[in-house]
Every structure is written in structure tokens, then in C-alpha cells.
Amino acid sequence: MAQGVWAAMSRVLHPSVPNTSTGFEYSQYKPFFEAVQAGDWETAKDFHNQHPEAVRARIPYSGKTALHIAVDAGHVDIVKELVSLMEEEDLELQEILGDRTALAIAASKGITEMAECMVPKNKKLLSIPDSNNSLPVVKAYLNCRWHMARYLYSVTPIEDLMPDKGPNGATIITESFSSKEFGIDIQPPPRINHICVTVPNEENSQANNRRSLIRSVGGLVEGHVSQSKNQKEGLVSKIVEILGMLVTISFVVDLNSNQLSKAVYVLNIWVLNVNSGIKRIYEMKIVHVRSLAFLKFMCEEIKDMDMQQTRDSSVDPAIFQAVGMGNVEFIAHICKANPELLRSVNPKKRGIFHFAIECRQEKIYDLIYGISTKDWMTNLVDSNSNNMLHMAGLLSPSAELNRIPGAALQMQRELQWYKEVETIVPPKFREYRNIDEHLTPRELFTKNHSGLLKEGEKWMKETATSYTVVGALIITIMFAAVITIPGGNRDTGFPAFIDEKLFMLFIISDAISLFSSTTATLTFLGILTSRFAEEDFLKSLPIKMIIGLTTLFLAIATMMIAFSAALLIIVRGHSWIVIPTILLSSVPVTLFAWMQFPLLIRITVSTYGKGIFNRNVERWL
């Protein structure tokens, strides 16, 4: 009797299918498989009428059925026909390689119509994982099939996505943040916060690097418009404020009722279609609002964790990923929730602020000024006895350096970092030697920046040489112009137009241009004869460049004024000649200013501006 019971259970759990393991039996169904592969349903249907069991036949070695083949080939109509002919349990058949059901294949391909015909017939398909323990909805998310993902998420039992059932839920939300695709409903905190540190599925590990939700949120760059450095006042800020309200309202409605108000939805769609730039702002705001909401849930989960738990979970990697990306809000919220996380170290035993200096993330570094007790942080050394000042002695990551034009300005920024960190570390650490290279911070700085120093010297010399040539030409022209004055001289030796106001304008402009170009040329010569030491790039060389460029701008502008005045004196009364000529004369000044003025502004701001560091951070911990 027991044997009969087991046989009955076997029939229920494993539907009866023809044994297709031999070449002879496979050849029997081969025409059916080939017709399905080719999309020839009439031939496949005729074969099925003669062999009804063919819909359950499987290909040797792969274990695929005709439904697997049709889904893989993308034949939607044939898939619908086959599903109508198959029993409910037949849809659960899995291929041998990958253990994928036909629904899992459809999820990977993103053909929602196929899923919509299979799921109503057998909802168990939604809960059948493949060999990587990935549910069909996860397959859709991993392959960025967003329409399919939204559909499968809406019908997948929420219990299958809970942490106690595996990492599928964490994978979905992680992929949503990584891809900035928020087409899923946000669940209440009790159902979310337990998956914050769950590591996603290993499938597609190169794409997600086994990132947990907390790492994905931590990796989001803090680039939302509401806190952008380049945000303009007035109309743009008002648009951002309105968009922020819309996104927040949408999110709150979604959070509490799982559906958007029609009015808000229509308004959002209208805003998105107004302008592509506004659409971009809107998308950035969505990322901000959603990430802050999840961040709140994460803080609730980690606030009671001890140091060992944070190291065993993915919290520590998330923190250092956030530091590398400059995500200030993430670091501030996480460390407020659990202040012990400030003591987190990476595999090299470098703390949060060590790593911030290494990555040149000034906004993260500024947080140290808002901490009441920071002595232990400034005394921290890594596994090679490198202190904070050693980190400033390292060369900036190329991504950060490339944001600054010109090797000289890059060298200046590196020196500014070193000087800033030097003010916060204990004096003894200035001569502290590391273990691996036995170098002090300054020696390490010199070693790592020798190449940049040479590039900066080359850039300064080439730039100064070019400007010196321009200045010398202006000196020559202006000196010649004041000798050969327009209109010539009278018999008395005085200029013919000495009583004219335009003549006085000519003389004054010529003199200013001559003096300015001479000053510029001598300043650039001073740059060329500089010793180009490291310290020179901090103040001396930039100040000389500012003076040289400013006086050169003035020389060119007044040269054009002198030319226009002379032209008006000589051809007065012929406005049809004078006006176009004066307009053309303004082209060189405009062109030179357009090309070189940004450089002058950049150097001036970098040298005399408020700086990249903010020591007036409010006390936050």
C-alpha cells in the first residue's frame, strides 16, 4: 500500500511525460519541435492532432518542451496555442540547463504577452525559482525588462519576496535603485527594513557586484537638483520646488494606498512632457525622494547593530561606497542612527574620513567639523601606519582631477587639500613615517605629485609664452599708434585734433593699453623665470597668472577703443563705414574673452574664493 501512495505522489509532483532520452523517441517528435521553432503552427497543429502527448515531450539533454522553444523563439501566437493545449502542471516543466520554466524564459526576454497567458493558468509558476534561486520577476529585473517586471511584480505573492524566502526581494529593490527604475510599489516599513542588508542573488554578479539595498542607496551620487552646486535661483528653483512637491505627494500616495491619485498622475505626466530638461530634473528628484525613504527604513534596522554585525553584513561596504560617491546624506543619516559606524574601517583599516580624503570628497570631509569629539579620528592610522595627512599626500583619483582644467590648477587643488588636512591632524603626524615606504606625508606628497608638478610647469610655461607674444604685439602697436597720431600734426607741432574729445579718448585708451600690455608681458615673463616649486602653485603662480590675464584683457579692450576712436576721427560723417567697422573691431575682444575669461574666473575663484571646504558645518553628532 505504501508503494502505491508514493507512486501516486510521484504522478502529482512530476507530470507524466514521454521518455525522450533516446534518439529514436526524439526523432519521433522532431518535426513538431522544428515546426514550432520555425513558427509554422499549422504543421505543428497537425502533428499535435496525431500525437497529443507532443506538448509534453522534451528534448534530450536540454529538457526543453515545445513551449520553451516557442518562448525562446518569440512566437507569441504559438505560445498562446500551446498554453491552451497544455495541462496546468505541464507549464511547470523546467529545462535541464538552468532549471528555467517557460515563464522564466519569457521574463528574461521581456515579452509580457506571453506571461499574461501563462500566469492565469498556473500561478505557481511565479514561485518556481531557477538554478540560481531567481524567481521569474527577478529574471525580468536583472535583464532590465521593466514592463515585464512591473507585471510580474504585481502578481507575484509578496511572501515569496520576504527575506526568509531568500534574497529575491532584496535583488528587486537593489536593481530598481541601481537602474533608477522605480516601477514597484513601496511596501510599509515592517516589510522592507528586514531586507536592507540582504545580499542579492549571485546571478548576474558582475552587474550588481552582490550589492545589497543599502549599498545601492549608498552608491547613488548626491546629484539631485535640490542640492546642486550649480542650481540657479528664481524660475529654476521654483520648478524644482514644485517638482519636489509632486514627487513627494506621489510617493506618499503610493506608500499609503499603493495607487496614485489620477490628478497627481496626470499633472506629473504633463510636467514630464513640458520640457526634456524638466523631465531630467523630475527623474533626479524621484531618485532623491525614494532613496531618502528607504534610507529611513535602513536607519531603523541598523541603529541597534554592534560593530561585529555591521562588519558581517553589508553596512560597512555600503558606507565606504557612499563615501567614494560623495553621498553626504547617506553618511549623515546612517551615522546619526548608529554613531558607532563612524568607527568603521575598510580592509586597509582606513576610516571614513581617511577614505574621504583619499577619494577627495570634500563634502564628506566637511562632516568632521560637525562632530563634537574627533580627536580619535585624527589620530587613526591604517594598516601601513598612514595617517590622514598621508592620504592627502596621495594623488587624487583621475575622475576628480579631470574635473579641474589644467595641470597647474590641479596641482593647486592638491596643495589645498594637503594644507587643509594639515590643520586638523596633530602636529606630530606631520613627520610621522609610514611602514611600507618609510615616508613622511610631505615626502609622500612630493613622490606622488612629481609627474603632476612637471605637467603643471609645462602648462604654465606654454600659457605664459603664448600670452607674452600677444602682450608684446600690443605694446608694439600701441607705441606706434601714439607716435603716428590720427590727423597728423599742425605746423605748431600739436596734433590736428587735439581739441576733439574723441582724440582725448584715443590718447587715454592708447596709454592704458600700452601700460596694461607692458604689465602683462612683464608678469608673464615673471612666470617663465619662476622656480616652479610645489608651494609656488598654491599662491604665487596663480596670482601672477591672474594679474597677467587681467591686464591683458584690459590691454586688448582699450586697444579696440583706441582704434574705434581713431576711426571716428578720420572718417567722421561716414557712419555706414564707421559703425560696421567698430562692430567688427569688437569681435577679437569678444572672442578672446569667450575663450580665456573662464580660465581667469576659475583661477580667481580657486585662489581667492571661499574654497572647497566648509568649516562652519552645523553640529550634527
PDB file of C-alpha atoms in Angstrom, residues 104-310:
ATOM      1  CA  ALA A 104      11.259  32.319 -16.602  1.00  0.00           C
ATOM      2  CA  ILE A 105      12.447  32.416 -20.222  1.00  0.00           C
ATOM      3  CA  ALA A 106       9.653  34.843 -21.126  1.00  0.00           C
ATOM      4  CA  ALA A 107      10.620  37.015 -18.168  1.00  0.00           C
ATOM      5  CA  SER A 108      14.219  37.206 -19.377  1.00  0.00           C
ATOM      6  CA  LYS A 109      13.101  38.110 -22.901  1.00  0.00           C
ATOM      7  CA  GLY A 110      10.589  40.685 -21.663  1.00  0.00           C
ATOM      8  CA  ILE A 111       7.593  39.547 -23.741  1.00  0.00           C
ATOM      9  CA  THR A 112       4.803  40.423 -21.313  1.00  0.00           C
ATOM     10  CA  GLU A 113       2.047  38.997 -23.534  1.00  0.00           C
ATOM     11  CA  MET A 114       3.473  35.515 -23.056  1.00  0.00           C
ATOM     12  CA  ALA A 115       3.491  35.857 -19.294  1.00  0.00           C
ATOM     13  CA  GLU A 116      -0.077  37.149 -19.316  1.00  0.00           C
ATOM     14  CA  CYS A 117      -1.312  33.941 -20.932  1.00  0.00           C
ATOM     15  CA  MET A 118       0.684  31.566 -18.679  1.00  0.00           C
ATOM     16  CA  VAL A 119       0.208  33.128 -15.235  1.00  0.00           C
ATOM     17  CA  PRO A 120      -3.632  32.973 -15.109  1.00  0.00           C
ATOM     18  CA  LYS A 121      -3.485  29.269 -15.949  1.00  0.00           C
ATOM     19  CA  ASN A 122      -0.913  28.388 -13.273  1.00  0.00           C
ATOM     20  CA  LYS A 123       0.052  30.966 -10.644  1.00  0.00           C
ATOM     21  CA  LYS A 124       2.548  28.514  -9.149  1.00  0.00           C
ATOM     22  CA  LEU A 125       4.893  29.457 -11.978  1.00  0.00           C
ATOM     23  CA  LEU A 126       5.535  32.761 -10.227  1.00  0.00           C
ATOM     24  CA  SER A 127       7.080  30.948  -7.260  1.00  0.00           C
ATOM     25  CA  ILE A 128       9.290  28.447  -9.119  1.00  0.00           C
ATOM     26  CA  PRO A 129      12.977  29.529  -8.980  1.00  0.00           C
ATOM     27  CA  ASP A 130      15.674  28.588 -11.462  1.00  0.00           C
ATOM     28  CA  SER A 131      19.054  27.061 -10.659  1.00  0.00           C
ATOM     29  CA  ASN A 132      20.247  30.449  -9.353  1.00  0.00           C
ATOM     30  CA  ASN A 133      17.265  30.615  -6.978  1.00  0.00           C
ATOM     31  CA  SER A 134      15.859  33.519  -9.011  1.00  0.00           C
ATOM     32  CA  LEU A 135      12.114  33.886  -9.430  1.00  0.00           C
ATOM     33  CA  PRO A 136      10.710  34.960 -12.818  1.00  0.00           C
ATOM     34  CA  VAL A 137      10.149  38.510 -11.550  1.00  0.00           C
ATOM     35  CA  VAL A 138      13.818  38.702 -10.567  1.00  0.00           C
ATOM     36  CA  LYS A 139      14.847  37.480 -14.023  1.00  0.00           C
ATOM     37  CA  ALA A 140      12.902  40.391 -15.511  1.00  0.00           C
ATOM     38  CA  TYR A 141      14.594  42.919 -13.217  1.00  0.00           C
ATOM     39  CA  LEU A 142      18.081  41.539 -13.797  1.00  0.00           C
ATOM     40  CA  ASN A 143      17.570  41.805 -17.561  1.00  0.00           C
ATOM     41  CA  CYS A 144      16.048  45.304 -17.331  1.00  0.00           C
ATOM     42  CA  ARG A 145      12.720  44.182 -18.797  1.00  0.00           C
ATOM     43  CA  TRP A 146      10.778  46.848 -16.965  1.00  0.00           C
ATOM     44  CA  HIS A 147       7.304  46.322 -18.426  1.00  0.00           C
ATOM     45  CA  MET A 148       7.536  42.606 -17.734  1.00  0.00           C
ATOM     46  CA  ALA A 149       8.990  43.310 -14.292  1.00  0.00           C
ATOM     47  CA  ARG A 150       6.088  45.543 -13.308  1.00  0.00           C
ATOM     48  CA  TYR A 151       3.558  42.962 -14.424  1.00  0.00           C
ATOM     49  CA  LEU A 152       5.239  40.037 -12.653  1.00  0.00           C
ATOM     50  CA  TYR A 153       5.780  42.088  -9.502  1.00  0.00           C
ATOM     51  CA  SER A 154       2.072  42.924  -9.414  1.00  0.00           C
ATOM     52  CA  VAL A 155       1.079  39.235  -9.478  1.00  0.00           C
ATOM     53  CA  THR A 156       3.948  37.598  -7.543  1.00  0.00           C
ATOM     54  CA  PRO A 157       2.969  36.665  -3.957  1.00  0.00           C
ATOM     55  CA  ILE A 158       4.645  39.164  -1.637  1.00  0.00           C
ATOM     56  CA  GLU A 159       5.532  36.307   0.721  1.00  0.00           C
ATOM     57  CA  ASP A 160       7.953  34.969  -1.907  1.00  0.00           C
ATOM     58  CA  LEU A 161       9.893  38.234  -1.745  1.00  0.00           C
ATOM     59  CA  MET A 162      10.380  38.322   2.019  1.00  0.00           C
ATOM     60  CA  PRO A 163      13.892  37.839   3.448  1.00  0.00           C
ATOM     61  CA  ASP A 164      13.029  34.469   4.993  1.00  0.00           C
ATOM     62  CA  LYS A 165      12.356  33.141   1.475  1.00  0.00           C
ATOM     63  CA  GLY A 166      15.721  34.217   0.114  1.00  0.00           C
ATOM     64  CA  PRO A 167      17.295  37.270  -1.475  1.00  0.00           C
ATOM     65  CA  ASN A 168      14.783  37.762  -4.308  1.00  0.00           C
ATOM     66  CA  GLY A 169      13.089  40.756  -2.693  1.00  0.00           C
ATOM     67  CA  ALA A 170      16.424  42.404  -1.968  1.00  0.00           C
ATOM     68  CA  THR A 171      17.504  41.801  -5.554  1.00  0.00           C
ATOM     69  CA  ILE A 172      14.412  43.502  -6.963  1.00  0.00           C
ATOM     70  CA  ILE A 173      14.777  46.652  -4.902  1.00  0.00           C
ATOM     71  CA  THR A 174      18.548  46.718  -5.393  1.00  0.00           C
ATOM     72  CA  GLU A 175      18.150  46.538  -9.152  1.00  0.00           C
ATOM     73  CA  SER A 176      15.490  49.253  -9.004  1.00  0.00           C
ATOM     74  CA  PHE A 177      17.920  51.623  -7.294  1.00  0.00           C
ATOM     75  CA  SER A 178      20.906  50.603  -9.390  1.00  0.00           C
ATOM     76  CA  SER A 179      18.961  51.227 -12.609  1.00  0.00           C
ATOM     77  CA  LYS A 180      16.967  54.171 -11.176  1.00  0.00           C
ATOM     78  CA  GLU A 181      13.786  52.402 -12.195  1.00  0.00           C
ATOM     79  CA  PHE A 182      11.006  52.802  -9.629  1.00  0.00           C
ATOM     80  CA  GLY A 183       8.066  50.954 -11.108  1.00  0.00           C
ATOM     81  CA  ILE A 184       7.372  48.898  -7.972  1.00  0.00           C
ATOM     82  CA  ASP A 185       5.134  49.703  -5.045  1.00  0.00           C
ATOM     83  CA  ILE A 186       6.877  50.697  -1.824  1.00  0.00           C
ATOM     84  CA  GLN A 187       5.829  48.414   0.986  1.00  0.00           C
ATOM     85  CA  PRO A 188       5.321  49.563   4.601  1.00  0.00           C
ATOM     86  CA  PRO A 189       8.488  49.647   6.730  1.00  0.00           C
ATOM     87  CA  PRO A 190       7.943  46.323   8.554  1.00  0.00           C
ATOM     88  CA  ARG A 191       8.075  44.523   5.235  1.00  0.00           C
ATOM     89  CA  ILE A 192      11.018  46.475   3.855  1.00  0.00           C
ATOM     90  CA  ASN A 193      13.576  47.080   6.535  1.00  0.00           C
ATOM     91  CA  HIS A 194      14.485  43.440   7.019  1.00  0.00           C
ATOM     92  CA  ILE A 195      15.931  43.221   3.535  1.00  0.00           C
ATOM     93  CA  CYS A 196      18.138  46.312   3.691  1.00  0.00           C
ATOM     94  CA  VAL A 197      21.312  44.331   4.305  1.00  0.00           C
ATOM     95  CA  THR A 198      20.286  41.153   2.477  1.00  0.00           C
ATOM     96  CA  VAL A 199      22.746  40.290  -0.286  1.00  0.00           C
ATOM     97  CA  PRO A 200      21.051  39.814  -3.688  1.00  0.00           C
ATOM     98  CA  ASN A 201      21.157  36.694  -5.850  1.00  0.00           C
ATOM     99  CA  GLU A 202      24.530  35.649  -7.205  1.00  0.00           C
ATOM    100  CA  GLU A 203      23.129  35.590 -10.730  1.00  0.00           C
ATOM    101  CA  ASN A 204      24.451  38.419 -12.863  1.00  0.00           C
ATOM    102  CA  SER A 205      27.005  39.105 -10.157  1.00  0.00           C
ATOM    103  CA  GLN A 206      29.198  41.125 -12.474  1.00  0.00           C
ATOM    104  CA  ALA A 207      26.366  43.552 -12.981  1.00  0.00           C
ATOM    105  CA  ASN A 208      25.284  44.015  -9.394  1.00  0.00           C
ATOM    106  CA  ASN A 209      28.517  43.003  -7.635  1.00  0.00           C
ATOM    107  CA  ARG A 210      26.374  41.331  -4.972  1.00  0.00           C
ATOM    108  CA  ARG A 211      25.224  44.721  -3.749  1.00  0.00           C
ATOM    109  CA  SER A 212      22.664  44.892  -1.023  1.00  0.00           C
ATOM    110  CA  LEU A 213      19.916  47.506  -0.948  1.00  0.00           C
ATOM    111  CA  ILE A 214      21.889  49.618   1.495  1.00  0.00           C
ATOM    112  CA  ARG A 215      24.889  49.577  -0.841  1.00  0.00           C
ATOM    113  CA  SER A 216      22.747  50.588  -3.805  1.00  0.00           C
ATOM    114  CA  VAL A 217      21.292  53.548  -1.935  1.00  0.00           C
ATOM    115  CA  GLY A 218      24.731  54.458  -0.625  1.00  0.00           C
ATOM    116  CA  GLY A 219      26.108  54.362  -4.158  1.00  0.00           C
ATOM    117  CA  LEU A 220      23.632  56.880  -5.522  1.00  0.00           C
ATOM    118  CA  VAL A 221      25.506  60.069  -6.308  1.00  0.00           C
ATOM    119  CA  GLU A 222      24.187  63.045  -4.428  1.00  0.00           C
ATOM    120  CA  GLY A 223      23.367  64.884  -7.612  1.00  0.00           C
ATOM    121  CA  HIS A 224      19.710  65.705  -7.118  1.00  0.00           C
ATOM    122  CA  VAL A 225      18.860  69.169  -8.209  1.00  0.00           C
ATOM    123  CA  SER A 226      17.640  70.409  -4.870  1.00  0.00           C
ATOM    124  CA  GLN A 227      21.212  70.416  -3.597  1.00  0.00           C
ATOM    125  CA  SER A 228      23.126  71.016  -6.809  1.00  0.00           C
ATOM    126  CA  LYS A 229      26.028  73.451  -6.618  1.00  0.00           C
ATOM    127  CA  ASN A 230      25.068  74.941  -9.952  1.00  0.00           C
ATOM    128  CA  GLN A 231      21.387  75.369  -9.181  1.00  0.00           C
ATOM    129  CA  LYS A 232      20.142  78.733 -10.385  1.00  0.00           C
ATOM    130  CA  GLU A 233      17.875  80.947  -8.391  1.00  0.00           C
ATOM    131  CA  GLY A 234      14.471  82.150  -9.500  1.00  0.00           C
ATOM    132  CA  LEU A 235      12.495  80.173 -12.044  1.00  0.00           C
ATOM    133  CA  VAL A 236      14.601  77.005 -11.930  1.00  0.00           C
ATOM    134  CA  SER A 237      14.460  76.788  -8.135  1.00  0.00           C
ATOM    135  CA  LYS A 238      10.681  77.263  -8.248  1.00  0.00           C
ATOM    136  CA  ILE A 239      10.362  74.473 -10.796  1.00  0.00           C
ATOM    137  CA  VAL A 240      12.497  72.218  -8.618  1.00  0.00           C
ATOM    138  CA  GLU A 241      10.381  73.064  -5.577  1.00  0.00           C
ATOM    139  CA  ILE A 242       7.138  72.257  -7.424  1.00  0.00           C
ATOM    140  CA  LEU A 243       8.600  69.036  -8.797  1.00  0.00           C
ATOM    141  CA  GLY A 244       9.752  68.063  -5.340  1.00  0.00           C
ATOM    142  CA  MET A 245       6.221  68.545  -4.030  1.00  0.00           C
ATOM    143  CA  LEU A 246       4.755  66.489  -6.877  1.00  0.00           C
ATOM    144  CA  VAL A 247       7.175  63.632  -6.393  1.00  0.00           C
ATOM    145  CA  THR A 248       6.702  63.678  -2.632  1.00  0.00           C
ATOM    146  CA  ILE A 249       2.902  63.688  -2.977  1.00  0.00           C
ATOM    147  CA  SER A 250       3.094  60.849  -5.473  1.00  0.00           C
ATOM    148  CA  PHE A 251       5.372  58.897  -3.184  1.00  0.00           C
ATOM    149  CA  VAL A 252       3.174  59.401  -0.111  1.00  0.00           C
ATOM    150  CA  VAL A 253       0.045  58.375  -2.001  1.00  0.00           C
ATOM    151  CA  ASP A 254       1.899  55.364  -3.348  1.00  0.00           C
ATOM    152  CA  LEU A 255       3.172  54.476   0.108  1.00  0.00           C
ATOM    153  CA  ASN A 256      -0.199  54.596   1.814  1.00  0.00           C
ATOM    154  CA  SER A 257      -2.659  53.416  -0.808  1.00  0.00           C
ATOM    155  CA  ASN A 258      -0.477  51.667  -3.397  1.00  0.00           C
ATOM    156  CA  GLN A 259      -2.040  53.746  -6.182  1.00  0.00           C
ATOM    157  CA  LEU A 260      -1.523  57.261  -7.462  1.00  0.00           C
ATOM    158  CA  SER A 261      -4.218  59.869  -7.477  1.00  0.00           C
ATOM    159  CA  LYS A 262      -5.366  60.453 -11.037  1.00  0.00           C
ATOM    160  CA  ALA A 263      -4.970  64.190 -10.666  1.00  0.00           C
ATOM    161  CA  VAL A 264      -1.381  63.890  -9.458  1.00  0.00           C
ATOM    162  CA  TYR A 265      -0.619  61.309 -12.127  1.00  0.00           C
ATOM    163  CA  VAL A 266      -1.981  63.486 -14.957  1.00  0.00           C
ATOM    164  CA  LEU A 267      -0.150  66.526 -13.601  1.00  0.00           C
ATOM    165  CA  ASN A 268       3.107  64.580 -13.406  1.00  0.00           C
ATOM    166  CA  ILE A 269       2.726  63.374 -16.990  1.00  0.00           C
ATOM    167  CA  TRP A 270       2.020  66.939 -18.136  1.00  0.00           C
ATOM    168  CA  VAL A 271       5.137  68.205 -16.382  1.00  0.00           C
ATOM    169  CA  LEU A 272       7.249  65.463 -17.960  1.00  0.00           C
ATOM    170  CA  ASN A 273       6.121  66.492 -21.441  1.00  0.00           C
ATOM    171  CA  VAL A 274       6.736  70.222 -20.978  1.00  0.00           C
ATOM    172  CA  ASN A 275      10.463  70.069 -21.397  1.00  0.00           C
ATOM    173  CA  SER A 276      13.113  67.383 -21.544  1.00  0.00           C
ATOM    174  CA  GLY A 277      15.253  69.342 -19.086  1.00  0.00           C
ATOM    175  CA  ILE A 278      12.422  69.406 -16.568  1.00  0.00           C
ATOM    176  CA  LYS A 279      11.959  65.685 -17.138  1.00  0.00           C
ATOM    177  CA  ARG A 280      15.593  65.150 -16.196  1.00  0.00           C
ATOM    178  CA  ILE A 281      15.100  67.213 -13.029  1.00  0.00           C
ATOM    179  CA  TYR A 282      11.979  65.211 -12.229  1.00  0.00           C
ATOM    180  CA  GLU A 283      13.813  61.897 -12.581  1.00  0.00           C
ATOM    181  CA  MET A 284      16.618  63.105 -10.335  1.00  0.00           C
ATOM    182  CA  LYS A 285      14.085  64.202  -7.749  1.00  0.00           C
ATOM    183  CA  ILE A 286      12.423  60.785  -7.811  1.00  0.00           C
ATOM    184  CA  VAL A 287      15.768  59.149  -7.064  1.00  0.00           C
ATOM    185  CA  HIS A 288      16.258  61.556  -4.177  1.00  0.00           C
ATOM    186  CA  VAL A 289      12.814  61.067  -2.624  1.00  0.00           C
ATOM    187  CA  ARG A 290      12.829  57.296  -2.949  1.00  0.00           C
ATOM    188  CA  SER A 291      16.379  56.912  -1.674  1.00  0.00           C
ATOM    189  CA  LEU A 292      15.596  59.049   1.393  1.00  0.00           C
ATOM    190  CA  ALA A 293      12.516  56.940   2.116  1.00  0.00           C
ATOM    191  CA  PHE A 294      14.483  53.701   2.000  1.00  0.00           C
ATOM    192  CA  LEU A 295      17.293  55.325   3.951  1.00  0.00           C
ATOM    193  CA  LYS A 296      14.855  55.991   6.787  1.00  0.00           C
ATOM    194  CA  PHE A 297      13.938  52.304   6.897  1.00  0.00           C
ATOM    195  CA  MET A 298      17.598  51.306   6.832  1.00  0.00           C
ATOM    196  CA  CYS A 299      18.417  53.557   9.762  1.00  0.00           C
ATOM    197  CA  GLU A 300      15.732  51.825  11.807  1.00  0.00           C
ATOM    198  CA  GLU A 301      17.287  48.460  11.051  1.00  0.00           C
ATOM    199  CA  ILE A 302      20.921  49.300  11.793  1.00  0.00           C
ATOM    200  CA  LYS A 303      20.507  51.603  14.788  1.00  0.00           C
ATOM    201  CA  ASP A 304      20.952  48.724  17.254  1.00  0.00           C
ATOM    202  CA  MET A 305      23.703  46.864  15.381  1.00  0.00           C
ATOM    203  CA  ASP A 306      27.093  46.410  17.033  1.00  0.00           C
ATOM    204  CA  MET A 307      30.408  46.685  15.199  1.00  0.00           C
ATOM    205  CA  GLN A 308      30.649  42.963  14.529  1.00  0.00           C
ATOM    206  CA  GLN A 309      27.184  42.852  12.989  1.00  0.00           C
ATOM    207  CA  THR A 310      27.936  45.765  10.682  1.00  0.00           C
TER     208      THR A 310
END
